[in-house]
Every structure is written in C-alpha cells, then in structure tokens.
mmCIF file of C-alpha atoms and ligand atoms in Angstrom:
data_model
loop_
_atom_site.group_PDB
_atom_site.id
_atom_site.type_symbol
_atom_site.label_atom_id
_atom_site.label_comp_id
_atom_site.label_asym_id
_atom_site.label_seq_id
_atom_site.Cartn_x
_atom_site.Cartn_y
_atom_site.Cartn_z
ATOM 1 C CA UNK S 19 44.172 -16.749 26.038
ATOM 2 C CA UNK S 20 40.392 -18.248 25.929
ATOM 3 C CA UNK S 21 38.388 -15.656 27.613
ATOM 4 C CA UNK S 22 35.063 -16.257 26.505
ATOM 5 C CA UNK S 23 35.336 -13.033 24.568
ATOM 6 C CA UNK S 24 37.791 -14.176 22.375
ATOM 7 C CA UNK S 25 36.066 -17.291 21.906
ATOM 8 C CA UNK S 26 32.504 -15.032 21.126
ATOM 9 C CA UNK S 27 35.043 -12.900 18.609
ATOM 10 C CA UNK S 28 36.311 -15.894 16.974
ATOM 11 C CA UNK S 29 34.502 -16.301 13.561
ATOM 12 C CA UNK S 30 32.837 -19.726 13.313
ATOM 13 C CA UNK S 31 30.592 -22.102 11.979
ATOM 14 C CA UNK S 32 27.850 -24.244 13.707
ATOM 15 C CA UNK S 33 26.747 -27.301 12.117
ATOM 16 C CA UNK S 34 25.170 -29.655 14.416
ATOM 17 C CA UNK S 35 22.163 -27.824 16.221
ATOM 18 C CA UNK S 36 18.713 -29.061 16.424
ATOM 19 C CA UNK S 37 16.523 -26.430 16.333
ATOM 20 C CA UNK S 38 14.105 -28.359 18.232
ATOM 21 C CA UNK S 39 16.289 -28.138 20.822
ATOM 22 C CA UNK S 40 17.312 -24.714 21.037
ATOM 23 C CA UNK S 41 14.036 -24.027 22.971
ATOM 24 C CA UNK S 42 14.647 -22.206 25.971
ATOM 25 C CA UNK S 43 12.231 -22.855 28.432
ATOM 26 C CA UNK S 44 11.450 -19.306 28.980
ATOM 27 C CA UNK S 45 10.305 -19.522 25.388
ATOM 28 C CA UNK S 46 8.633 -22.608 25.553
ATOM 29 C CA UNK S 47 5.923 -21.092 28.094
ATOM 30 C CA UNK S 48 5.611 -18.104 26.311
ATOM 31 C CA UNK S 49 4.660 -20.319 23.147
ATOM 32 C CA UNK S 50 2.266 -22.461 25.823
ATOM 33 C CA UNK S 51 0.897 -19.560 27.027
ATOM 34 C CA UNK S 52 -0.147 -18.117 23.553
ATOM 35 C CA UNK S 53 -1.254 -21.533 22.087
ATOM 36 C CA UNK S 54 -3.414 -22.168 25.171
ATOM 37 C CA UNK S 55 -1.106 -25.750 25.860
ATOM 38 C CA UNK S 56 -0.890 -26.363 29.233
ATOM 39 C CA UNK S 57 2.590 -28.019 30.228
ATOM 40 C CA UNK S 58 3.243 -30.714 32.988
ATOM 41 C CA UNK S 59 5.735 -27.777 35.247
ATOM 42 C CA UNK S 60 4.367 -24.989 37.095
ATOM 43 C CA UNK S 61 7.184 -22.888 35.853
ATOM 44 C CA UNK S 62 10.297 -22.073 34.622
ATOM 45 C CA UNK S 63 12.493 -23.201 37.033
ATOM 46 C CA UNK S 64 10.807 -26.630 37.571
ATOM 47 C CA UNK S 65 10.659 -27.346 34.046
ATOM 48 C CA UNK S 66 14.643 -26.656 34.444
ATOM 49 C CA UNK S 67 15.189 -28.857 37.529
ATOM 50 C CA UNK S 68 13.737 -32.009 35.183
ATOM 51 C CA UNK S 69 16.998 -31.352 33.107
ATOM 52 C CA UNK S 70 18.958 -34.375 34.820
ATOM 53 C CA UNK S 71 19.358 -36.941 32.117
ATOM 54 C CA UNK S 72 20.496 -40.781 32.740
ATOM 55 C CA UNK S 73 20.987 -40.885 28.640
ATOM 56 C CA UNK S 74 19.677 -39.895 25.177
ATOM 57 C CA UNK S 75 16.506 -41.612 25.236
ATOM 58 C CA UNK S 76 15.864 -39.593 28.781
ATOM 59 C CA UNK S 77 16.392 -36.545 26.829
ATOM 60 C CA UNK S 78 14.562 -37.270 23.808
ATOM 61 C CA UNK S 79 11.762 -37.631 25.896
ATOM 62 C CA UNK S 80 11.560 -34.345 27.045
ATOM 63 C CA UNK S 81 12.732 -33.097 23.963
ATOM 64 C CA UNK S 82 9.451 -33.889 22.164
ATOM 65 C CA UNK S 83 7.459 -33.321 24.800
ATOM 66 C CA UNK S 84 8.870 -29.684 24.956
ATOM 67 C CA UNK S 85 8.423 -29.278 21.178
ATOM 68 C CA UNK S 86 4.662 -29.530 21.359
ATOM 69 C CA UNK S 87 3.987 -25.998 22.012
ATOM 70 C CA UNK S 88 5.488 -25.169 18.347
ATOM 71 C CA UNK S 89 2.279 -24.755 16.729
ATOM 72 C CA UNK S 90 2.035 -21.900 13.956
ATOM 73 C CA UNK S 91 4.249 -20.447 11.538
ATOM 74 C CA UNK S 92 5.299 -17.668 13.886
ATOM 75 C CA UNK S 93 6.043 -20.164 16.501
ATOM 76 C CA UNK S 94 8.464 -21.463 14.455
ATOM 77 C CA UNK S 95 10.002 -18.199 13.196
ATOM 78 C CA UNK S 96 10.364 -17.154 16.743
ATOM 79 C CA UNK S 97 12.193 -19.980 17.872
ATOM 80 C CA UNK S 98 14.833 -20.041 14.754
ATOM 81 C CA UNK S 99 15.576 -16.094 15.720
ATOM 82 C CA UNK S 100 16.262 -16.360 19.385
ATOM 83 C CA UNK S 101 19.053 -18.950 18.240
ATOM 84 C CA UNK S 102 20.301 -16.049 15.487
ATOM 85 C CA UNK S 103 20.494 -14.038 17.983
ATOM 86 C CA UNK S 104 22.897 -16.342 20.131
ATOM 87 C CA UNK S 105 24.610 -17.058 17.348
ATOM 88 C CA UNK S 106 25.234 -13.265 16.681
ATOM 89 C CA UNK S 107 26.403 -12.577 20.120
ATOM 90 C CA UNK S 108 29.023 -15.750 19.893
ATOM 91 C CA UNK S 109 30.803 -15.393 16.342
ATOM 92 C CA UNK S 110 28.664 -17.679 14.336
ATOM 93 C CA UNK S 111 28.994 -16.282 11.266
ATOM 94 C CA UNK S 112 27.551 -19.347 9.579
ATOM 95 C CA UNK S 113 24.859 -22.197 10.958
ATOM 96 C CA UNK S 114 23.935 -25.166 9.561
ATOM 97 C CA UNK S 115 21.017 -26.305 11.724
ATOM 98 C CA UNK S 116 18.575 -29.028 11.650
ATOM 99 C CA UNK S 117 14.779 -29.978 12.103
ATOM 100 C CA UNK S 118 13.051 -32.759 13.030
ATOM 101 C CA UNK S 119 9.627 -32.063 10.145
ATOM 102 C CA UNK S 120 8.232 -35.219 11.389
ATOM 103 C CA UNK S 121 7.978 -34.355 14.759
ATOM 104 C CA UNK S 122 5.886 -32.109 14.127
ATOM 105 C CA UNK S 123 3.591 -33.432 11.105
ATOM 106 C CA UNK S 124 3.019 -36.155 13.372
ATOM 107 C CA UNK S 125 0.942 -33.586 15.488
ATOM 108 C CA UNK S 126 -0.825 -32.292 12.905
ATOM 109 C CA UNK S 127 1.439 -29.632 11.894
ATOM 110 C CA UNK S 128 1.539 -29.334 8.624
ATOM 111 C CA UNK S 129 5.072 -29.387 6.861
ATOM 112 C CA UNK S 130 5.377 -25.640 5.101
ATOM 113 C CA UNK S 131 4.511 -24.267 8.792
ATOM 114 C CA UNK S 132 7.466 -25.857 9.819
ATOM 115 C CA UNK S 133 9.324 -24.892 6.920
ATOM 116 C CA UNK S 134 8.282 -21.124 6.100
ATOM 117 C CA UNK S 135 8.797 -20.322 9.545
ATOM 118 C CA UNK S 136 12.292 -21.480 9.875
ATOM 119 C CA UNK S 137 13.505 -20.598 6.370
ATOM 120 C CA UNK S 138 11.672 -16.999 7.106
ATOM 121 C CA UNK S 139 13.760 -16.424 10.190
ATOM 122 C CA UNK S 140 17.302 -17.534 8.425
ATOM 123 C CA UNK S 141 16.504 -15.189 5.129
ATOM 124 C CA UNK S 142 16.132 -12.049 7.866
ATOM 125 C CA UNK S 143 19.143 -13.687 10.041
ATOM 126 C CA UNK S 144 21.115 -13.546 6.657
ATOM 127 C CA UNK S 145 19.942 -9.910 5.940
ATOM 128 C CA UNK S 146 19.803 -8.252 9.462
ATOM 129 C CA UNK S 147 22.681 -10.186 11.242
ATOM 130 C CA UNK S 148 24.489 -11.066 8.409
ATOM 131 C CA UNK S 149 24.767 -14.716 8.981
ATOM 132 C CA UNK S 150 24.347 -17.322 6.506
ATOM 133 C CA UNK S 151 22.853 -20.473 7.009
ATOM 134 C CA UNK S 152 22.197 -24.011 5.135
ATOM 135 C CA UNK S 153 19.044 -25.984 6.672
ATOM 136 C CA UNK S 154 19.152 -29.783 7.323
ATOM 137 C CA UNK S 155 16.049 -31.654 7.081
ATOM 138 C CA UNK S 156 16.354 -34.644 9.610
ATOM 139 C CA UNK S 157 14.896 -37.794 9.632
ATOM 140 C CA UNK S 158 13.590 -39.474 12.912
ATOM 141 C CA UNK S 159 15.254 -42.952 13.360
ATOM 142 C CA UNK S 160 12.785 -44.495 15.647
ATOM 143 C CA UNK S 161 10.390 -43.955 12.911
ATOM 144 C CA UNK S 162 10.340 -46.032 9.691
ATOM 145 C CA UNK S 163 12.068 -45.840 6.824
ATOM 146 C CA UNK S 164 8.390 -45.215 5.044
ATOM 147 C CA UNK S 165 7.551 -41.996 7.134
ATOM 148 C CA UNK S 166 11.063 -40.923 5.944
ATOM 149 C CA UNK S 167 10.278 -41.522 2.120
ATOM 150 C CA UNK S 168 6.859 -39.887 3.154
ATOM 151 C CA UNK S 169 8.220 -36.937 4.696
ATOM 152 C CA UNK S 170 11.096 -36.358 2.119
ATOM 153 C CA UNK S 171 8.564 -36.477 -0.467
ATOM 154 C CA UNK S 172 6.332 -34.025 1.279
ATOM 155 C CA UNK S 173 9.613 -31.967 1.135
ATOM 156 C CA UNK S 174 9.919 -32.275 -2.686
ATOM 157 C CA UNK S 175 8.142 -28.665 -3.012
ATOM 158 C CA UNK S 176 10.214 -26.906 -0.368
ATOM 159 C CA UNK S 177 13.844 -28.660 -2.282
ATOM 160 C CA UNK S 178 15.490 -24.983 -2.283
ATOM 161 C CA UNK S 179 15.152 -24.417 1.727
ATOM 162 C CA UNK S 180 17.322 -26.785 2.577
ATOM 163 C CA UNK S 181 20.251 -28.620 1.558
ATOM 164 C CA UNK S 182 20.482 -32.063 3.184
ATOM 165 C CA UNK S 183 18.810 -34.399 5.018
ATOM 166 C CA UNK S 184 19.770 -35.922 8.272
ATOM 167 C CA UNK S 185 19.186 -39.040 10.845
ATOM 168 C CA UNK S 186 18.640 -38.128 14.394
ATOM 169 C CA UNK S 187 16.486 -39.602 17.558
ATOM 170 C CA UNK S 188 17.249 -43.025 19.173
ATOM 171 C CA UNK S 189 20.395 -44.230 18.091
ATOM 172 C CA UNK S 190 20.616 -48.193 19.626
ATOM 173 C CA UNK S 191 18.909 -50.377 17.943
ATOM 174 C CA UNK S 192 17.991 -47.864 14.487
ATOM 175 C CA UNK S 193 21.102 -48.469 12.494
ATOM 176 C CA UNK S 194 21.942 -46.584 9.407
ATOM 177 C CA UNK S 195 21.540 -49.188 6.921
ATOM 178 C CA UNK S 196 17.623 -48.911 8.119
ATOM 179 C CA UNK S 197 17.833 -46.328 5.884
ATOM 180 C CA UNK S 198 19.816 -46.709 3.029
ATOM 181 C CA UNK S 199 17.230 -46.615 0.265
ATOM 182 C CA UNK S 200 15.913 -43.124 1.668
ATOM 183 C CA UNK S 201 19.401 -41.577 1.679
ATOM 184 C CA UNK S 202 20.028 -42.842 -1.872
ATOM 185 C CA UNK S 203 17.231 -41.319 -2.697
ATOM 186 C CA UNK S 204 18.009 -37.594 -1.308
ATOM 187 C CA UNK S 205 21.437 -37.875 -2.671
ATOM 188 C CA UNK S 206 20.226 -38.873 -5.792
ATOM 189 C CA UNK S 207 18.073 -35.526 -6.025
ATOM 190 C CA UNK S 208 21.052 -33.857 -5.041
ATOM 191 C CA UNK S 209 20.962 -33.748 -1.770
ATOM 192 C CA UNK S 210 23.907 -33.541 0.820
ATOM 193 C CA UNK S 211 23.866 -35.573 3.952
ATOM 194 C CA UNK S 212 24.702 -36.322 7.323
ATOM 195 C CA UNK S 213 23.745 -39.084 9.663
ATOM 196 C CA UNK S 214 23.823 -39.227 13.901
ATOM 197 C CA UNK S 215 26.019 -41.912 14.427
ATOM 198 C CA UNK S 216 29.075 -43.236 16.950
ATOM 199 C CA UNK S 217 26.869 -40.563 20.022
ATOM 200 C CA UNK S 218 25.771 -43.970 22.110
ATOM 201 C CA UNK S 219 25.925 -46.307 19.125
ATOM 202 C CA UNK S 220 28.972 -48.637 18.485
ATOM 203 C CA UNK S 221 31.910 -47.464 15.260
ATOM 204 C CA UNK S 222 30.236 -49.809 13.392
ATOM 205 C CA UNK S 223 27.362 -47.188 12.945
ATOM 206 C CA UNK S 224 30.168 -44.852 11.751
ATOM 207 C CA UNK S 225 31.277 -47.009 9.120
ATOM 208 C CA UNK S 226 27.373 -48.006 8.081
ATOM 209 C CA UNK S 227 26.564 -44.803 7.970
ATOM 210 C CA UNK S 228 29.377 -43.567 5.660
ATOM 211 C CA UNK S 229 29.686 -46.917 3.243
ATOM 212 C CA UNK S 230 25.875 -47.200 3.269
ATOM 213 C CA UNK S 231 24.357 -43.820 3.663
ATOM 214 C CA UNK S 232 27.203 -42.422 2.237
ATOM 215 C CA UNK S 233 27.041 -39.098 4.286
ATOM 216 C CA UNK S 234 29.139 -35.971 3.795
ATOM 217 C CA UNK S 235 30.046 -35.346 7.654
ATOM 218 C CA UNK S 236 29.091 -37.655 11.188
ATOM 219 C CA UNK S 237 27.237 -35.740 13.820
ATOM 220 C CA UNK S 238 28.925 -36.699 16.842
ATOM 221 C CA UNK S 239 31.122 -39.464 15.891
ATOM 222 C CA UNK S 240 32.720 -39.441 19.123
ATOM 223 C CA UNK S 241 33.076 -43.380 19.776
ATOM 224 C CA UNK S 242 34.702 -43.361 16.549
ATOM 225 C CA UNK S 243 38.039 -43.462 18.784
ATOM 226 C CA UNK S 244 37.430 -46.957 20.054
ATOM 227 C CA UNK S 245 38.047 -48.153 16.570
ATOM 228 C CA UNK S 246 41.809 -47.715 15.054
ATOM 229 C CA UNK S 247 41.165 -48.542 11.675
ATOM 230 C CA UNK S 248 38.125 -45.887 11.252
ATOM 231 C CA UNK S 249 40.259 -43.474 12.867
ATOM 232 C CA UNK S 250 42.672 -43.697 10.598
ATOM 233 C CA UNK S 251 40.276 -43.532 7.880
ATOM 234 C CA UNK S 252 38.381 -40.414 9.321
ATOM 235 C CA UNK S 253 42.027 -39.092 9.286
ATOM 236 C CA UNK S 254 42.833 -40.210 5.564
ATOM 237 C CA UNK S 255 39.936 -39.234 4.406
ATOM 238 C CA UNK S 256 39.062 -35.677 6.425
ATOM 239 C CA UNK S 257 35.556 -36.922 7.182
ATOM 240 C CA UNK S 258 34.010 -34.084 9.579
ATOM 241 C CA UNK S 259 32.833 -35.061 12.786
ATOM 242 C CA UNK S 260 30.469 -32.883 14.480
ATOM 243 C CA UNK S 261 31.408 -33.077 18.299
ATOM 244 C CA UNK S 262 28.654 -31.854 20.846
ATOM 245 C CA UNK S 263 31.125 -31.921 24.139
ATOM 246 C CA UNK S 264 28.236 -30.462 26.606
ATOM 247 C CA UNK S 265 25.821 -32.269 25.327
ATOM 248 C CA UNK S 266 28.478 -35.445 25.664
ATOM 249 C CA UNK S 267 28.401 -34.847 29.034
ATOM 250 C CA UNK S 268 24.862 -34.281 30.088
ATOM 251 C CA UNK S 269 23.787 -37.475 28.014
ATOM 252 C CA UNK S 270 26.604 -39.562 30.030
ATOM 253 C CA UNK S 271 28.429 -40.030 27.083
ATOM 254 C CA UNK S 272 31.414 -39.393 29.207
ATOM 255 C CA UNK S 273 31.209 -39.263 32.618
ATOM 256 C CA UNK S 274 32.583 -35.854 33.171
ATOM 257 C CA UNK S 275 34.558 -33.454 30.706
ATOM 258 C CA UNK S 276 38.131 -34.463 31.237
ATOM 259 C CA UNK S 277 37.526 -37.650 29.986
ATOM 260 C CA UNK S 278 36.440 -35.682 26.418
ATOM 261 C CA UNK S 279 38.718 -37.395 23.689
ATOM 262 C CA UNK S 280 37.694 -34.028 21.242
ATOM 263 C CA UNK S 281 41.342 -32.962 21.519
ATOM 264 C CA UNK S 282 42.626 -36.049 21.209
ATOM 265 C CA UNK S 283 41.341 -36.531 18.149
ATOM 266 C CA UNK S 284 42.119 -32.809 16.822
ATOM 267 C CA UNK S 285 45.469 -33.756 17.794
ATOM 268 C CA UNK S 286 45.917 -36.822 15.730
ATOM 269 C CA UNK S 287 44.637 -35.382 12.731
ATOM 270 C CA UNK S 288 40.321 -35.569 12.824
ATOM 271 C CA UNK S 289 37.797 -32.907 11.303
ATOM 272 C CA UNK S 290 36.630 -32.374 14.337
ATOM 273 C CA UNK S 291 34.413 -29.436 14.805
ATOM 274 C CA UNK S 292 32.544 -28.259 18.523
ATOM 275 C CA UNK S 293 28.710 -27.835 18.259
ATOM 276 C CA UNK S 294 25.483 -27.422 21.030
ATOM 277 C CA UNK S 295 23.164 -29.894 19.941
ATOM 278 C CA UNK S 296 20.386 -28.611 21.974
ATOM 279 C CA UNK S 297 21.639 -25.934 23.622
ATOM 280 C CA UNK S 298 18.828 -25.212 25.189
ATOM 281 C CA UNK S 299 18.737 -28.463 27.477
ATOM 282 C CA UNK S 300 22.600 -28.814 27.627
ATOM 283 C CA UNK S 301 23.768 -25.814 29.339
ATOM 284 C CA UNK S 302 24.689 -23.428 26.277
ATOM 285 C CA UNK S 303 25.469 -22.728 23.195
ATOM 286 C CA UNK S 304 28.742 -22.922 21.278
ATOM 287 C CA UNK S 305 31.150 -20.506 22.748
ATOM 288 C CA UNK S 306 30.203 -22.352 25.893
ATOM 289 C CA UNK S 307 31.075 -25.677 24.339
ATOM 290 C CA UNK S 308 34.814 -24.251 23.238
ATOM 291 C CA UNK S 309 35.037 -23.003 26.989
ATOM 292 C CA UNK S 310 34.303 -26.173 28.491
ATOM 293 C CA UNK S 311 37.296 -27.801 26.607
ATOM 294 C CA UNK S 312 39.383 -24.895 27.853
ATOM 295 C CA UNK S 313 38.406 -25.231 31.033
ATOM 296 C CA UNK S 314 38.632 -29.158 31.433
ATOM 297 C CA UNK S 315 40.938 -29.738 28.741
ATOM 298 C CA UNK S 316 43.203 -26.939 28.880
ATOM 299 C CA UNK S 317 42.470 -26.036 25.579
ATOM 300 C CA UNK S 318 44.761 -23.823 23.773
ATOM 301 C CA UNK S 319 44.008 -20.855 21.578
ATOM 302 C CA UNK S 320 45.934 -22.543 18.608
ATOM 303 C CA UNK S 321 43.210 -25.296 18.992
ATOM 304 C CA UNK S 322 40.536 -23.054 19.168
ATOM 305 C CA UNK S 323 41.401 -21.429 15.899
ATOM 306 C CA UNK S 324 41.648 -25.229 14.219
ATOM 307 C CA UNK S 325 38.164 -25.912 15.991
ATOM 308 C CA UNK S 326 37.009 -22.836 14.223
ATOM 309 C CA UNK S 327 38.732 -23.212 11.156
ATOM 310 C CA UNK S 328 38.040 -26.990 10.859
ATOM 311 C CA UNK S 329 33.974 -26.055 11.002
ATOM 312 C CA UNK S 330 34.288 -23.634 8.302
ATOM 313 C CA UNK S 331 35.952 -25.832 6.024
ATOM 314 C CA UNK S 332 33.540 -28.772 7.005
ATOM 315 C CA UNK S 333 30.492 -26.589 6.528
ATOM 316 C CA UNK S 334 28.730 -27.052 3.177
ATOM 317 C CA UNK S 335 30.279 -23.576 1.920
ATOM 318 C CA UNK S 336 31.585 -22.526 -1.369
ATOM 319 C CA UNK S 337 35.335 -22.127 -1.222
ATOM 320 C CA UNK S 338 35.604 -18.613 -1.812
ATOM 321 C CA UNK S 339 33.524 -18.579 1.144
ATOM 322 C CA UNK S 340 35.191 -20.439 3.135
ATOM 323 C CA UNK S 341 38.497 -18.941 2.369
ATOM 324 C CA UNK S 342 37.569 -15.353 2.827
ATOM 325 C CA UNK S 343 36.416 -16.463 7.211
ATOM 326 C CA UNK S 344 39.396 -18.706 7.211
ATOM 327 C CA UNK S 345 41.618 -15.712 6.920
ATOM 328 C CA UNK S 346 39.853 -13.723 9.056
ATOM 329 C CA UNK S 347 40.106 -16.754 11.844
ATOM 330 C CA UNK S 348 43.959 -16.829 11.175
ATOM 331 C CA UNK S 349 43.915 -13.356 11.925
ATOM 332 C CA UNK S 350 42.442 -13.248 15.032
HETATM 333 N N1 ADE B 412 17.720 -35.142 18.585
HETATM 334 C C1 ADE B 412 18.026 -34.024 19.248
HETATM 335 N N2 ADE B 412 19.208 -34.129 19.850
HETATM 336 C C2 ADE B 412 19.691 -35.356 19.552
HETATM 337 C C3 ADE B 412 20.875 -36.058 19.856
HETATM 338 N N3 ADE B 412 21.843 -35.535 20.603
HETATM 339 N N4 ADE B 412 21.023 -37.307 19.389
HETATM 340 C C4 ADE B 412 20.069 -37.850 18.627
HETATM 341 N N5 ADE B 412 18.942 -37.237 18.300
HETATM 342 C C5 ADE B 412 18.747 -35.988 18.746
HETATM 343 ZN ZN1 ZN B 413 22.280 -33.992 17.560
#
C-alpha cells in the first residue's frame, strides 16, 4: 500500500530540485530579518497566499524575488540543510540538486559564497545524515549565452563541487540551441549535463536539447508525449526524464493531476523519475510528489518501487552504488 510512510521508507534519489526554490517562507523572513531586507508581505501567511500561479514565468517571478534575502555564506548553508533535512525524513538517500550562481552574482553576490555555502552543507549532509549528493550548476536561459560562458568560467576554480551544468528559467522563446557552444564547452571539461526542456516548451526543445546540447537526462520532459517518434526514442534510448508532477500542476502544466501522463509514460517504457522542483512554492517535497500520483493516479506500489528505482539508476552514481540502493528498494 502507499501510505506516506512507506513512500518516506522507500530509498530514493532526487534529481531535479532547485535549491533556490526550496526556500520556505518561514526561512526566507528569518534570512530578511537577519540581513536587514525588508520584503513586499507583512508575513508568513501573506507571502503564502501570493502562491497562485497562472504559469512559469508567474513563478519565476517570485522565485527571484524570494531569493534576494540569500546574502552570506551562512545564508546559503542554511538553506541547503533545511532541504537535507527533508530529504532525511523522506528516504532520499541521494540528491542531485541545482543552483541558479547567476542569480545571485547578478546581485552582487559573489560566486564562492554561493558555492562554499552549499557544498559546506552537502559535505556535513553526507557525514551527519548520510546522504550523498552531486551539485548541478544551472544556467539562466533568459540570460545570454555570454553570462553563461562568464559564469562557467567563474566556476573553473570551484570544478570539483559540482558535476554538471544545467539550463533553467524561461523556457518559450530561450531554446536550447541558444546555448550550444556553452554546453560543448562544459562537456568538453568533463562535465555532465542536463537541460529544462518539454516543461511549457514544445518536443522540439527535447530533441534540441539532446542532439544539440547533448544532455545526459531532461528535467521535466513531460510534453515529450505529444511527440511519437521522441517517445519512442526516449524509450530506445533510456533517456531520464525528470518529472516534477506538483509542480506540473501548480504551473498549469496540466490542469489538475489526473490528467498527469507520468504513469503513462512509466508504463510504456520511459526513465521517468518524480522530483519537487521547488518544493517550497509547490506544496512539498518528494514523498509528497509520489503521493499525489497515488492519490490521483492510483498509483501502485510496484510503480513506486520503478519510480524509485528508475531515479537511482538515472542519478549520476557509480554502479556499485547504484546497485547496492537498488537492492535495498527491491526489498522493501
Ligand atoms: N527555475 C526554478 N524552477 C524552475 C522550473 N520549474 N522551470 C524552469 N526554471 C526554473
Ligand atoms: Zn526545475
């Protein structure tokens, strides 16, 4: 049965969470409070109520606006352990998150605040929680493909704290081919990488983004189903797909949860793997994504174990690794 304490016991990976948006709004006045930033809600819960989003661009709105109190070092620390913490309490036994460095530099931040802080909190989540974790450096689309050779060099010193780079922000109109010559790049110095593509955008930003940018997995992905012949090549070729189904839902992706095709496509043969996105603005965190499929999808507990085991293998892993939690997921 999925009772949300099996799905919190069943071992799993995440690997499509911005940390950026893991910032619960409880947090984010603490962090206003302490860096003297005053934000446009008198509290908590109205910050909450201005949740309601019409689609991504809505929410990227907020998103950045909300990130603004991340100002020092500890800032950032804090906010990459509260989501260790989560992940502790729901199975994640692995996380492959992502940041957003030019967010911030763009503020004045400078990059190895953004950096030390995370990376600090992931080496003590790794000791102290025992979860291990892989850090994706994202690029922001809306931006040009400049600021992302900018920012990847200003990376260059940090190479060992993280092991791919990313495209996230506004999808429509910022296709992947904008930035081929950047992903070359970070592939060429050995990067891995993923690319947003197929959340709002059309399957043919699926199929740029793995001919072109040549990525390892899709975050998201989900309009991938419009489109036989990618399907069938997603299937052929075990491509990963990182599906977000809550935050599907609160960006109007779909119009309401039943109409999620994330089984459908487990069914037919996709990686697919379930992910929070931004947990913090969606309405939770992974095991709440798996129990939203159970709950409007009448998802089984056979799925559930190939949703787990399908983001373990998809994860950036070593084998033995990735053997060793498989068997503990077919044991469950
Ligand atoms: N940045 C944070 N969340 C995002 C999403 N769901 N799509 C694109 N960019 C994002
Ligand atoms: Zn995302």
């Amino acid at each position: 049965m999925c009772t949300l304490d099996f799905l919190n016991q069943l071992p799993k990976a995440e690997l499509h969470l911005h940390l950026e948006g893991s910032l619960e709004p409880e947090l984010m006045f603490r962090l206003a409070y302490r860096n003297d930033i005053s934000l446009p809600y008198k509290d908590v819960v109205a910050l909450k109520a201005a949740y309601q989003f019409a689609n991504l661009q809505d929410f990227l709105n907020l998103y950045y606006q909300g990130a603004a109190v991340l100002q020092t070092e500890q800032d950032f620390y804090d906010l990459t352990w509260a989501y260790l913490l989560r992940c502790k309490a729901q199975g994640v036994v692995h996380t492959e998150p992502c940041f957003d460095p030019q967010t911030h530099t763009a503020r004045g931040i400078p990059f190895d605040v953004v950096i030390n802080g995370i990376s600090a909190a992931l080496k003590q989540g790794e000791v102290e929680l025992g979860i291990s974790s892989y850090l994706i450096l994202s690029f922001l689309r809306h931006l040009s493909e400049d600021d992302a050779f900018k920012t990847l060099e200003a990376a260059m010193p940090y190479r060992d704290q993280f092991i791919a780079v990313g495209l996230d922000s506004s999808e429509q109109g910022n296709p992947p081919e904008k930035f081929q010559r950047v992903f070359a790049k970070a592939r060429a110095e050995g990067f891995k990488a993923v690319a947003h593509a197929g959340e709002e955008g059309p399957p043919a930003y699926v199929w740029a983004a793995l001919d072109m940018l040549k990525v390892d997995r899709i975050d998201h992905g989900i309009r991938a189903y419009e489109d036989v012949e990618l399907m069938q090549r997603l299937i052929d070729e075990q491509i990963p797909l990182t599906v977000c189904p809550l935050s599907n839902t609160r960006l109007k992706v779909f119009s309401d949860m039943q109409e999620h095709t994330i089984l459908k496509m487990l069914e037919r043969g996709v990686m697919v793997t379930v992910n929070s996105d931004d947990p913090a603005y969606f309405g939770g965190y992974v095991s709440e994504n798996y129990m939203a499929l159970y709950q409007s999808l009448g998802m089984t507990d056979v799925q559930a174990r190939q949703l787990a085991i399908n983001s373990i293998n998809a994860s950036f892993l070593p084998d033995i690794k990735k053997r060793a939690i498989v068997q503990n997921i077919k044991a469950m």
